[in-house]
Coordinates of C-alpha atoms in Angstrom, one line a residue:
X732 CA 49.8 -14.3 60.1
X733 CA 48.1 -10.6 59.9
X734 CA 46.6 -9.8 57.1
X735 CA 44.8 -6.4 56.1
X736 CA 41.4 -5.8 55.1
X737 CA 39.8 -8.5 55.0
X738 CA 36.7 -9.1 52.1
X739 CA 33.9 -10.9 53.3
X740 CA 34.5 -14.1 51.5
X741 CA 38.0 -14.6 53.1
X742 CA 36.7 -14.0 56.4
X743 CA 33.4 -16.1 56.1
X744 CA 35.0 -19.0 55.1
X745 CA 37.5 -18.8 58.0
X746 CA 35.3 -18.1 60.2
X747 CA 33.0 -21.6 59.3
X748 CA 36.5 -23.3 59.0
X749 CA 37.0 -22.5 62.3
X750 CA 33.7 -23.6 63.6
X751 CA 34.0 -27.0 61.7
X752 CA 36.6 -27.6 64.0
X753 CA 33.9 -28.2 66.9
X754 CA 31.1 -29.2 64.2
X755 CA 31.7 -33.0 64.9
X756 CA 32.0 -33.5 68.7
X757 CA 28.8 -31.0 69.6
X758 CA 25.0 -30.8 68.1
X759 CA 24.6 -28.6 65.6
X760 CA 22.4 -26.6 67.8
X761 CA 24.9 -25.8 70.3
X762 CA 28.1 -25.1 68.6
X763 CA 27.2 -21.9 68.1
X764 CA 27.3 -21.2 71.6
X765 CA 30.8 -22.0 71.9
X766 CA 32.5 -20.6 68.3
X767 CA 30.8 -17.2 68.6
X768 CA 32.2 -15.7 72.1
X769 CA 35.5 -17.1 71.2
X770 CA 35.1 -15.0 67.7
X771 CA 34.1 -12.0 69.8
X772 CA 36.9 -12.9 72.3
X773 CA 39.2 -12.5 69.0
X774 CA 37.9 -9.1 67.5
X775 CA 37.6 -7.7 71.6
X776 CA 41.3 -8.8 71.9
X777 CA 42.3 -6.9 68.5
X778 CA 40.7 -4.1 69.0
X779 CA 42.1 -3.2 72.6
X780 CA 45.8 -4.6 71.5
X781 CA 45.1 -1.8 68.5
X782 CA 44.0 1.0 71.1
X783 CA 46.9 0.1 73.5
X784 CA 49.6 0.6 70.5
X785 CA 48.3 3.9 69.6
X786 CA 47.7 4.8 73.5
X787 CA 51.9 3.7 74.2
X788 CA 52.6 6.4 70.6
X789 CA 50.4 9.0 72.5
X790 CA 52.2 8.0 75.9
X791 CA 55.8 7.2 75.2
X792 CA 56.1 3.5 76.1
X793 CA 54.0 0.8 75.8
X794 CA 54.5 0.4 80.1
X795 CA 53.1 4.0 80.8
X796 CA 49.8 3.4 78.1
X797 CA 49.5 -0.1 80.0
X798 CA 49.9 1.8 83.4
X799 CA 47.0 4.3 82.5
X800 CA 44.4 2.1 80.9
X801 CA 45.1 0.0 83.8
X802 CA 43.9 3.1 86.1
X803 CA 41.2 4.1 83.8
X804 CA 39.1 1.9 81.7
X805 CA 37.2 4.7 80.0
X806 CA 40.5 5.2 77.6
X807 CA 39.9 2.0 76.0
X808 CA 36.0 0.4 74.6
X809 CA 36.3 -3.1 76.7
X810 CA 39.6 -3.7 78.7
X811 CA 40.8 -7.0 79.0
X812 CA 43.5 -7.6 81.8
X813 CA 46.4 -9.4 80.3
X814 CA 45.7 -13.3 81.2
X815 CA 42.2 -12.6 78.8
X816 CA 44.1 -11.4 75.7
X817 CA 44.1 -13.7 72.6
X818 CA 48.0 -13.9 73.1
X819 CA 47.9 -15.1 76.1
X820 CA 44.5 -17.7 75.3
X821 CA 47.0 -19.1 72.3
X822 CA 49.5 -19.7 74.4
X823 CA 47.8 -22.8 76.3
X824 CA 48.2 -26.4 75.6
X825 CA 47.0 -27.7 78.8
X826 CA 43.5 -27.2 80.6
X827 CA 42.8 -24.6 78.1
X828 CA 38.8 -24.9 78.6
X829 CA 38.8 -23.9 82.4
X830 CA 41.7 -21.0 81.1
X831 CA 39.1 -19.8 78.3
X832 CA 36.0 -20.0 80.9
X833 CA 38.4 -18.2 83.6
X834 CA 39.5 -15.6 80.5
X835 CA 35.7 -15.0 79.9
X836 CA 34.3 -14.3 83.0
X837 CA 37.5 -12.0 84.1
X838 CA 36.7 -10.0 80.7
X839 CA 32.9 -10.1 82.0
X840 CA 33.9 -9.1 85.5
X841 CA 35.6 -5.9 84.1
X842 CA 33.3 -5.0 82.1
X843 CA 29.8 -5.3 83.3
X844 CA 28.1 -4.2 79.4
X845 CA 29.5 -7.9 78.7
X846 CA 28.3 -9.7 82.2
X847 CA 25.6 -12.6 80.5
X848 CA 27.4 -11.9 77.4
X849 CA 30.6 -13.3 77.0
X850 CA 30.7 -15.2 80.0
X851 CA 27.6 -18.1 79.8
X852 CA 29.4 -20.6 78.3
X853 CA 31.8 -23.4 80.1
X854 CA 34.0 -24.1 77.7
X855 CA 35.5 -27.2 79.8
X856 CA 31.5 -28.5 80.7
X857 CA 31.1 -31.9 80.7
X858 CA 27.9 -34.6 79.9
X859 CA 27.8 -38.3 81.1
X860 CA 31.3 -38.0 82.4
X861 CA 33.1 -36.6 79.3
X862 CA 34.4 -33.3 78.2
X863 CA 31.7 -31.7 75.5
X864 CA 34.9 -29.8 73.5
X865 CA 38.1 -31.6 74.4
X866 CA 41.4 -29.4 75.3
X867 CA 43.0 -30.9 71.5
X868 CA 39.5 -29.4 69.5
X869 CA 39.9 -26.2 71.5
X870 CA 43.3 -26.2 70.5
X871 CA 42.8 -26.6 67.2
X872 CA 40.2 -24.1 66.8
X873 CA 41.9 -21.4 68.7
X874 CA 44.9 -22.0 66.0
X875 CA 42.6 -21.3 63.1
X876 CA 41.2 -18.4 64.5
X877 CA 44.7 -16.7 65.2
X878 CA 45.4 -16.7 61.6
X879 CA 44.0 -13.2 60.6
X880 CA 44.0 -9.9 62.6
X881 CA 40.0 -8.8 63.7
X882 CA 41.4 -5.5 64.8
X883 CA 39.9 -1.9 63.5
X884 CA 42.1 -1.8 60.4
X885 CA 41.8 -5.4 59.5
X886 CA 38.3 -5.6 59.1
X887 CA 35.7 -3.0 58.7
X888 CA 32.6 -3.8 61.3
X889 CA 30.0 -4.0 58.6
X890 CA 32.0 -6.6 57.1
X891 CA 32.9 -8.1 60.1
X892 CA 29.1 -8.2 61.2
X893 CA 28.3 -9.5 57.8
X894 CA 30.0 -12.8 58.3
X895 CA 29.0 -13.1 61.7
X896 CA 25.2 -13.0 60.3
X897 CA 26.5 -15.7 57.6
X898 CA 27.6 -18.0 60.4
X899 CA 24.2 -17.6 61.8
X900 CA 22.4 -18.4 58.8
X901 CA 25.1 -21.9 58.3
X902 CA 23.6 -22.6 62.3
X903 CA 20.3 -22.4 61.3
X904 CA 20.7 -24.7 58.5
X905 CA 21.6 -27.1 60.8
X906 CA 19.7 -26.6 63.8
X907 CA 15.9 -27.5 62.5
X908 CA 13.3 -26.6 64.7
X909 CA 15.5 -24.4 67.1
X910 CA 16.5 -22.0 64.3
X911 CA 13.8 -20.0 64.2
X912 CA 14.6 -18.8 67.7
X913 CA 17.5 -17.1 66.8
X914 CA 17.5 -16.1 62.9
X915 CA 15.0 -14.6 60.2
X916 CA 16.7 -14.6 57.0
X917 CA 18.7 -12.3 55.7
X918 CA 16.6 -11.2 52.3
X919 CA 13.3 -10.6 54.3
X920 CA 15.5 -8.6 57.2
X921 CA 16.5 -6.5 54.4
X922 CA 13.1 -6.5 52.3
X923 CA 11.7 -5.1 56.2
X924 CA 14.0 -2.6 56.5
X925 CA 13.4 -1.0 53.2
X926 CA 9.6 -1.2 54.4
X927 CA 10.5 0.5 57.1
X928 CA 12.4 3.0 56.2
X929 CA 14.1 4.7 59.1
X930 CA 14.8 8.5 59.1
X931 CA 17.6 10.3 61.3
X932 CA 16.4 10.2 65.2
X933 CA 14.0 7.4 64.7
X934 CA 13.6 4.6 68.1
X935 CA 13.3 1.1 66.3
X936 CA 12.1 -1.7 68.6
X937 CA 12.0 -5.4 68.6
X938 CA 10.3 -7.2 71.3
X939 CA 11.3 -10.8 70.4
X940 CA 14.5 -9.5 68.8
X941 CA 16.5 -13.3 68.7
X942 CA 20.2 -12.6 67.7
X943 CA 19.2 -9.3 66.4
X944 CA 19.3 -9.2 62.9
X945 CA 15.9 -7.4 62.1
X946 CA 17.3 -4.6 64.3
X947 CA 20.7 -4.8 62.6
X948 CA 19.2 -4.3 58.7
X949 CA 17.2 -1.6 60.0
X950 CA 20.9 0.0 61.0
X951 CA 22.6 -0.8 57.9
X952 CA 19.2 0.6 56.0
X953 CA 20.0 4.2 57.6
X954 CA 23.8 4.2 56.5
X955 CA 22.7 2.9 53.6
X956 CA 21.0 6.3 52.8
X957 CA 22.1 8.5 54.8
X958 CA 26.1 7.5 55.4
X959 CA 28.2 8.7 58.2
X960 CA 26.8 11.6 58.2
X961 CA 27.2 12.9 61.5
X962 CA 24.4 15.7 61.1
X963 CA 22.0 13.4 61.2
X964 CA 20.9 12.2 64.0
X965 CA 21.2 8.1 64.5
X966 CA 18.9 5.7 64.9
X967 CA 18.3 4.0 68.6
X968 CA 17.6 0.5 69.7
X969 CA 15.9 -1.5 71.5
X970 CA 15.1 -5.5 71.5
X971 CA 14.1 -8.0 74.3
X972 CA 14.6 -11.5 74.1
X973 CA 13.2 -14.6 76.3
X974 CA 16.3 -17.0 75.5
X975 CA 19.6 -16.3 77.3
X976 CA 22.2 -17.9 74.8
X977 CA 20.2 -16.1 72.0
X978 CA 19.7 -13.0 74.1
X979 CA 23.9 -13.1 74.8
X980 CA 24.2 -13.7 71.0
X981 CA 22.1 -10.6 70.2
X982 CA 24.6 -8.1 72.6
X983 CA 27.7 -9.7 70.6
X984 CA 26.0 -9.2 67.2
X985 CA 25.4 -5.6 68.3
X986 CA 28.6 -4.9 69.7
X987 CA 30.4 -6.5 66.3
X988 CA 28.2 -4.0 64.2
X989 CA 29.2 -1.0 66.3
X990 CA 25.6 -0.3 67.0
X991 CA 24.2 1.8 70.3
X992 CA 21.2 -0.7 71.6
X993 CA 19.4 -1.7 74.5
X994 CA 19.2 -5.3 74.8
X995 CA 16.9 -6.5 77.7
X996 CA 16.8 -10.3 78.7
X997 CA 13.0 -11.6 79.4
X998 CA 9.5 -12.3 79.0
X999 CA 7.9 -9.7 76.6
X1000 CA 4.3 -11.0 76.6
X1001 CA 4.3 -10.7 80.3
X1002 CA 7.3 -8.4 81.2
X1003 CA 7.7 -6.0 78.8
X1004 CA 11.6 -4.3 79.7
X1005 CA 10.8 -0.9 78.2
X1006 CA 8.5 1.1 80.2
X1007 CA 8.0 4.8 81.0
X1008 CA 8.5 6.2 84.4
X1009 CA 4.8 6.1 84.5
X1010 CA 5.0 1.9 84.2
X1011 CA 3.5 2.1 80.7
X1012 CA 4.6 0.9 77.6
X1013 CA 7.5 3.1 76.1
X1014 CA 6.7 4.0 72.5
X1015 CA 8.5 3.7 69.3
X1016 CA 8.7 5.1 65.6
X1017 CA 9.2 1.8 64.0
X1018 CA 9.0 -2.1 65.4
X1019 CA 9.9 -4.6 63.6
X1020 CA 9.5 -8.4 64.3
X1021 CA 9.3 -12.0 63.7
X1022 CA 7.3 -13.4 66.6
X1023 CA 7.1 -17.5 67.2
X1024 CA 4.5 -18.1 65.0
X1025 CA 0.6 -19.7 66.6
X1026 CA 2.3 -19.1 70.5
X1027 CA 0.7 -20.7 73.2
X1028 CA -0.7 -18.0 75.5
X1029 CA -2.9 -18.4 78.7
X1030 CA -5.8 -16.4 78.5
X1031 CA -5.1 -14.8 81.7
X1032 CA -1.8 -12.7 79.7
X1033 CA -4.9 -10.7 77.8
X1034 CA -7.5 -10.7 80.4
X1035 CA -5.3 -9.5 83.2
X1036 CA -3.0 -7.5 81.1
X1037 CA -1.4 -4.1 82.7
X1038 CA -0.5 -2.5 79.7
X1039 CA -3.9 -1.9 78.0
X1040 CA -2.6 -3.5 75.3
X1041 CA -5.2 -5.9 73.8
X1042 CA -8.3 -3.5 73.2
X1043 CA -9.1 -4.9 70.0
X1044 CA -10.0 -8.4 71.7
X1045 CA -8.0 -11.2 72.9
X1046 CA -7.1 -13.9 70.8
X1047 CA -7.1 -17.9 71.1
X1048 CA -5.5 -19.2 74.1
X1049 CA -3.9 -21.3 71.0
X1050 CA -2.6 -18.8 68.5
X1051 CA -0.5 -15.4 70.2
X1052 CA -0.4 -13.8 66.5
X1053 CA -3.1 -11.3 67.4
X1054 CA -1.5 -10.7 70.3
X1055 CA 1.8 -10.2 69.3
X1056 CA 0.3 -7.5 66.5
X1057 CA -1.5 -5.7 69.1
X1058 CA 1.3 -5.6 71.6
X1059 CA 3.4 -4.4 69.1
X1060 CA 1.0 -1.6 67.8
X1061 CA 0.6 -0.4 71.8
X1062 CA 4.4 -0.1 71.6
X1063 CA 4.0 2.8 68.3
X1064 CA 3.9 6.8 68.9
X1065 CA 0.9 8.1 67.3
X1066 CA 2.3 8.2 63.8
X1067 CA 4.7 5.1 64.3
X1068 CA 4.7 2.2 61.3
X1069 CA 5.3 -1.5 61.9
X1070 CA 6.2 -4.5 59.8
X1071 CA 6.3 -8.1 61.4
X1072 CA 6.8 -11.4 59.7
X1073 CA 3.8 -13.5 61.1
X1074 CA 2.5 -17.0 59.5
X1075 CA -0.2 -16.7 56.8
X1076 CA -3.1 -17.8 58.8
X1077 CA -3.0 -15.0 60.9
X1078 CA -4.9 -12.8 57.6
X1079 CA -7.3 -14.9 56.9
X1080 CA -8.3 -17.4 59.6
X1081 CA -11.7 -16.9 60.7
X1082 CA -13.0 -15.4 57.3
X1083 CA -16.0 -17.1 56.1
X1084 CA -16.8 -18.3 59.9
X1085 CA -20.7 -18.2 60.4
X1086 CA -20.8 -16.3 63.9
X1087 CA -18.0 -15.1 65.9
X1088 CA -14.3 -15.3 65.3
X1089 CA -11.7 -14.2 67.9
X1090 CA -8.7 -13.3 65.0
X1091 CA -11.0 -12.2 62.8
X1092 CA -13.2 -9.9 64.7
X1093 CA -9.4 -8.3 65.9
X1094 CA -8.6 -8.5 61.8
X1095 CA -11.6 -6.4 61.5
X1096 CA -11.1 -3.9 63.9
X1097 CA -7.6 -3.1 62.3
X1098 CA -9.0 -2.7 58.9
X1099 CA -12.0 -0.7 59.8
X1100 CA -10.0 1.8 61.5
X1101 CA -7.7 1.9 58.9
X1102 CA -4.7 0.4 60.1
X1103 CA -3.5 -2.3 57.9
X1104 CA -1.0 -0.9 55.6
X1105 CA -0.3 -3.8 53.4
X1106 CA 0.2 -7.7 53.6
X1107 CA 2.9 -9.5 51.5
X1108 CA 2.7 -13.0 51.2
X1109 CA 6.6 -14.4 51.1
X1110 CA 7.4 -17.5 48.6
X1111 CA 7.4 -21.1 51.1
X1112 CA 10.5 -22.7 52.3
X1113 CA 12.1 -19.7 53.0
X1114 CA 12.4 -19.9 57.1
X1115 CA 14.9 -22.8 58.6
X1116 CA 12.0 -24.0 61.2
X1117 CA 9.2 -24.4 58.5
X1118 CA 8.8 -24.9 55.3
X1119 CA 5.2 -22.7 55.7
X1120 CA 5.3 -19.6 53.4
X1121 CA 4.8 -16.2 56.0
X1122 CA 3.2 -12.9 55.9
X1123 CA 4.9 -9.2 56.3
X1124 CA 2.0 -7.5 57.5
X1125 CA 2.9 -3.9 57.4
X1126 CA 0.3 -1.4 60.2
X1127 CA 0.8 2.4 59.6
X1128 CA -1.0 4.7 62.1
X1129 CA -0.5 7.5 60.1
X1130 CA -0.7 6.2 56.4
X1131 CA -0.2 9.3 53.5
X1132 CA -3.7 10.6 52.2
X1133 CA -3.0 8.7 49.1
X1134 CA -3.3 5.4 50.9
X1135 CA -5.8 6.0 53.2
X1136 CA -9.0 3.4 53.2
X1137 CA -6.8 1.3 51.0
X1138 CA -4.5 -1.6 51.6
X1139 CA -1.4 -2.7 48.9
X1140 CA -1.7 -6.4 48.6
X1141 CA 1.7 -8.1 47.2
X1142 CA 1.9 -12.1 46.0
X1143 CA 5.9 -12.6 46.2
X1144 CA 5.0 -16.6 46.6
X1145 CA 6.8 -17.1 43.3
X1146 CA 9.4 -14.4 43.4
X1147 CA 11.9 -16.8 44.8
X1148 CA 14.9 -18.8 43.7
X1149 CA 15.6 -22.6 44.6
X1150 CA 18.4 -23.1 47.4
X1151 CA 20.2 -26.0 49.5
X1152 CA 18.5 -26.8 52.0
X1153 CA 16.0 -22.9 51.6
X1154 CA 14.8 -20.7 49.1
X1155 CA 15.7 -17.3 49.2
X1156 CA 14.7 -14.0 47.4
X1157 CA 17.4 -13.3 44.9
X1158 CA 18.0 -9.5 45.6
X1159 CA 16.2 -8.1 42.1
X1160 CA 13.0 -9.5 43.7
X1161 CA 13.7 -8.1 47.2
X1162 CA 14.2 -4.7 45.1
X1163 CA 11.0 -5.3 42.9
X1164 CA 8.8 -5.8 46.1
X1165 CA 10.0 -2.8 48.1
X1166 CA 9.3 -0.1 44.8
X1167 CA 6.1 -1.6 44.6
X1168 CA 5.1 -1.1 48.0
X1169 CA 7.1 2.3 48.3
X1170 CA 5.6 3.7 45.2
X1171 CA 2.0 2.0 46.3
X1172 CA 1.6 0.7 42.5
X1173 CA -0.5 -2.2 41.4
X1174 CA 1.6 -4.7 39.2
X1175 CA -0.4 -7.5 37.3
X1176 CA -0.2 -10.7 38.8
X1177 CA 2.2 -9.5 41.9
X1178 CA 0.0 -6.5 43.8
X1179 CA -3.3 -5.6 44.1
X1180 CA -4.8 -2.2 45.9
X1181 CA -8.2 -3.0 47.7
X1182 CA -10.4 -1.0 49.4
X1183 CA -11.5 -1.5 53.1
X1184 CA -15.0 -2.0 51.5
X1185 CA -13.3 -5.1 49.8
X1186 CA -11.6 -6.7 52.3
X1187 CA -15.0 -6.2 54.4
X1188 CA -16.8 -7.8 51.2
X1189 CA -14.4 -10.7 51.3
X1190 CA -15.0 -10.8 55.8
X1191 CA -12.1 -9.5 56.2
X1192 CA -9.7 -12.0 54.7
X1193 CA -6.5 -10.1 53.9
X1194 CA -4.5 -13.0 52.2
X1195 CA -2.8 -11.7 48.6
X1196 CA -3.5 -15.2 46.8
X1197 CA -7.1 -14.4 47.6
X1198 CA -6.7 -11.1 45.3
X1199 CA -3.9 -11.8 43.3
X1200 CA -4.3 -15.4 42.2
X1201 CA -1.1 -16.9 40.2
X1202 CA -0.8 -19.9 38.3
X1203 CA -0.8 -23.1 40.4
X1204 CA -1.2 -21.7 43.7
X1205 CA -3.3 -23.8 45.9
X1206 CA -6.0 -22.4 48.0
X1207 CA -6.7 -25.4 50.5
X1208 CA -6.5 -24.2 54.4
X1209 CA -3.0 -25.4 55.3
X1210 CA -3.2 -28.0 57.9
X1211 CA -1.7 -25.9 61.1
X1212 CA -4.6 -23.6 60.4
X1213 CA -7.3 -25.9 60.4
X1214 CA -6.0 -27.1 63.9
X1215 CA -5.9 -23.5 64.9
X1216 CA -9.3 -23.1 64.2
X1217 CA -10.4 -26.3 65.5
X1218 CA -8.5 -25.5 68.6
X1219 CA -10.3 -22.1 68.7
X1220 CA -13.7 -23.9 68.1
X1221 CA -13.3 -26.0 71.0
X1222 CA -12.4 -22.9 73.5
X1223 CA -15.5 -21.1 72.0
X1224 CA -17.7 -24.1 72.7
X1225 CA -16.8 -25.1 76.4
X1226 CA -17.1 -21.0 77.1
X1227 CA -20.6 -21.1 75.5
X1228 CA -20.9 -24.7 77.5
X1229 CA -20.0 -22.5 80.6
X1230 CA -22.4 -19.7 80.7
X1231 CA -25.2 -22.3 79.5
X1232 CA -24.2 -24.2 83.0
X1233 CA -24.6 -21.2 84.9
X1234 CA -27.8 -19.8 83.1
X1235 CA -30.0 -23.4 83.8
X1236 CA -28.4 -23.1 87.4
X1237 CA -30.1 -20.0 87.9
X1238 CA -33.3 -21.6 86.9
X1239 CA -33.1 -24.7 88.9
X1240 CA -32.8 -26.8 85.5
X1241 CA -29.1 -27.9 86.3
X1242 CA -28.4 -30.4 88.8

């Protein structure tokens, strides 16, 4: 039955009651893929059956307003021809997963801003001869989610895209490894945005934006200060992602929160989407990210780059991190900031190193020209595809006077609280961390303020434990670092190997 204004807890755990329904037959990994469009199939279907009721008071009859939206589409946000509506869809007993996948691409066809969207999933697909969701689940699950109303006076869309962002966070939890293609959790979304800071007109961009939550705080950030204020001009989007299902999941998440974004589908590292007329990089105010962490990378993607990007240096063939940073950094207007989550290694491998050092030497090159804002080190066991502790490393190309030659170093490692199966940052740290770095103050045993003649003392190694040492912390090289640098040792050593060849070639020493 209806029921009005829905709070978040209500609605959260309906919404996971609902995707238990399919929890048993499908991989945690996948479930997602088939509970979230029929969730967005729900609030779509609410919302038009709301504009057509107050279209037929405006028109007369329910008939005429029918007749009209029919003619013109623009009237309504998404229309959905009456075989797609959610009264309709609960109708069916029979073959109701080719009538879902039918209803989905119909609601696609009409509506090209949902085309790749809605419509990727076959909800009556079938593996080794059997049906992945039988016609009885989706029954089942299409009962519990006609319970409650999703339409514009049942549900506000903040709190709607809250539990939307909860139901991502209960995937991740059970999808290991794969999570970290899709979600960064919520607490250091939010700790970024505050980092961030939008103001009214601001361009934020994403390039790796997964199902678009670090885009999505940065939204909420802006109403968050500034309201609904309509004088002030709104914040625009932008985000790319590789992965189709997450890409699709990224449009839906942004539709849900009522945001205005560009979502491109593709290959940032070697197809950046958002270019000027020109064919170079568009540039931003802010970018935020959480980039695969140690990405495999041919050289070739630096050496033959288009863009211009990597002019500090390339980095290892076996760790993008550098890469990511600097392809990030080409993507900022002259006084743009960035903040990307990135693993720990990539501020201090290299440092120490007797002779060259690809990440370094690209470290170095930051800091000398004054770059590197500040470096937070986050608490381990926080991200749902490693229990590895990561870095916010925060670059400001146009940093305030005060902070100039200076970088804010914060150790959050122990600001956390213990969770099932993460930790988290309880929100009083989340709040402690961003004062500290928006009032640039040292704090005794959480931040330190170095200057660049420091970090170049210490070879450029820009890890907080390394200034701000706490109690128990460990300072051996974790192991996926050691590899890294192994890895990059080898590389090193066959080019060296290389131009030796060619040098006794020329003098008739090699045969």
């Amino acid at each position: 039955m209806a029921q009005n204004n829905l709070d978040t807890k209500t609605l959260e755990n309906w919404l996971w009651e609902a995707a238990c329904k399919i929890r048993g037959p499908i991989d945690a990994p996948k479930y997602k893929d088939y509970i979230l469009p029929l969730i967005f199939l729900k609030r779509l279907s609410d919302v038009f059956e709301d504009e057509l009721n107050e279209l037929s008071e405006k028109f007369g009859s329910f008939e005429t307003a029918e007749d009209f939206i029919k003619s013109d589409h623009q009237l309504v946000r998404f229309y959905l021809p009456p075989e797609a509506r959610w009264s309709e869809v609960a109708k069916k007993t029979t073959n109701v997963g080719e009538y879902l996948t039918d209803a989905v691409r119909t609601i696609a066809r009409y509506n090209p801003k949902l085309q790749g969207v809605i419509d990727i999933v076959d909800f009556n697909a079938t593996a080794g001869g059997q049906r992945i969701i039988s016609d009885d689940v989706l029954v089942a699950l299409i009962d519990v989610l006609g319970r409650h109303r999703l339409g514009l006076k049942d549900v506000d869309p903040d709190i709607l895209g809250r539990a939307y962002e909860y139901l991502l966070r209960k995937f991740a939890e059970g999808s290991g490894q794969s999570a970290g293609e899709f979600y960064t959790p919520g607490e250091v979304a939010i700790l970024m945005s505050k980092i961030l800071d939008p103001k009214p007109g601001d361009e934020v961009y994403d390039p790796c934006c997964g199902s678009g939550g670090l885009l999505i705080k940065t939204h909420l950030r802006f109403k968050e200060k500034y309201g609904d204020d309509r004088t002030k001009y709104s914040l625009k989007f932008y985000g790319q992602e590789i992965l189709h299902s997450t890409y699709a999941m990224a449009k839906m998440n942004i539709f849900i929160h009522v945001m205005e974004a560009q979502i491109a589908l593709g290959d940032t590292m070697n197809r950046p989407a958002f270019l000027t007329d020109e064919g170079s990089l568009k540039k931003f105010d802010l970018v935020t990210a959480n980039p695969m962490w140690n990405q495999t990378f041919a050289q070739s993607v630096y050496e033959n780059d288009p863009y211009n990007r990597f002019v500090f240096g390339y980095p290892p063939s076996n760790s993008a991190d550098w890469g990511w940073i600097q392809h990030m950094f080409a993507s900022l207007k002259n006084d743009g900031k960035m903040a990307l989550v990135i693993d720990t290694g990539a501020v201090s491998r290299g440092s120490g190193n007797v002779g060259k050092n690809r990440e370094r030497d690209i470290r170095k090159e930051f800091v000398e020209k004054d770059l590197v804002e500040s470096v937070l080190l986050l608490p381990e066991n926080l991200f749902y595809n490693t229990s590895a502790p990561g870095v916010i490393i925060v670059i400001n190309k146009s940093k305030p006077a005060q902070r100039q030659d200076q970088i804010l170093l914060i150790n959050a490692s122990k600001l956390y609280e213990k969770g099932r199966p993460k930790n988290f940052l309880p929100d009083e740290s989340v709040e402690r961390i961003a004062e500290i770095y928006l009032n640039w103050k040292e704090e005794e045993g959480i931040s330190k303020i170095i200057s660049k003649e420091e970090a170049a003392k210490n070879d450029y190694n820009l890890s907080p434990s390394r200034y701000v040492a706490q109690n128990g912390e460990d300072e051996t090289l974790p192991l996926e670092d050691a590899v890294v640098q192994l890895k990059e040792a080898e590389e090193e050593r066959k080019e060296a190997d290389e131009k030796l060849e060619i040098i006794l070639k020329e003098m008739g020493l090699w045969n």
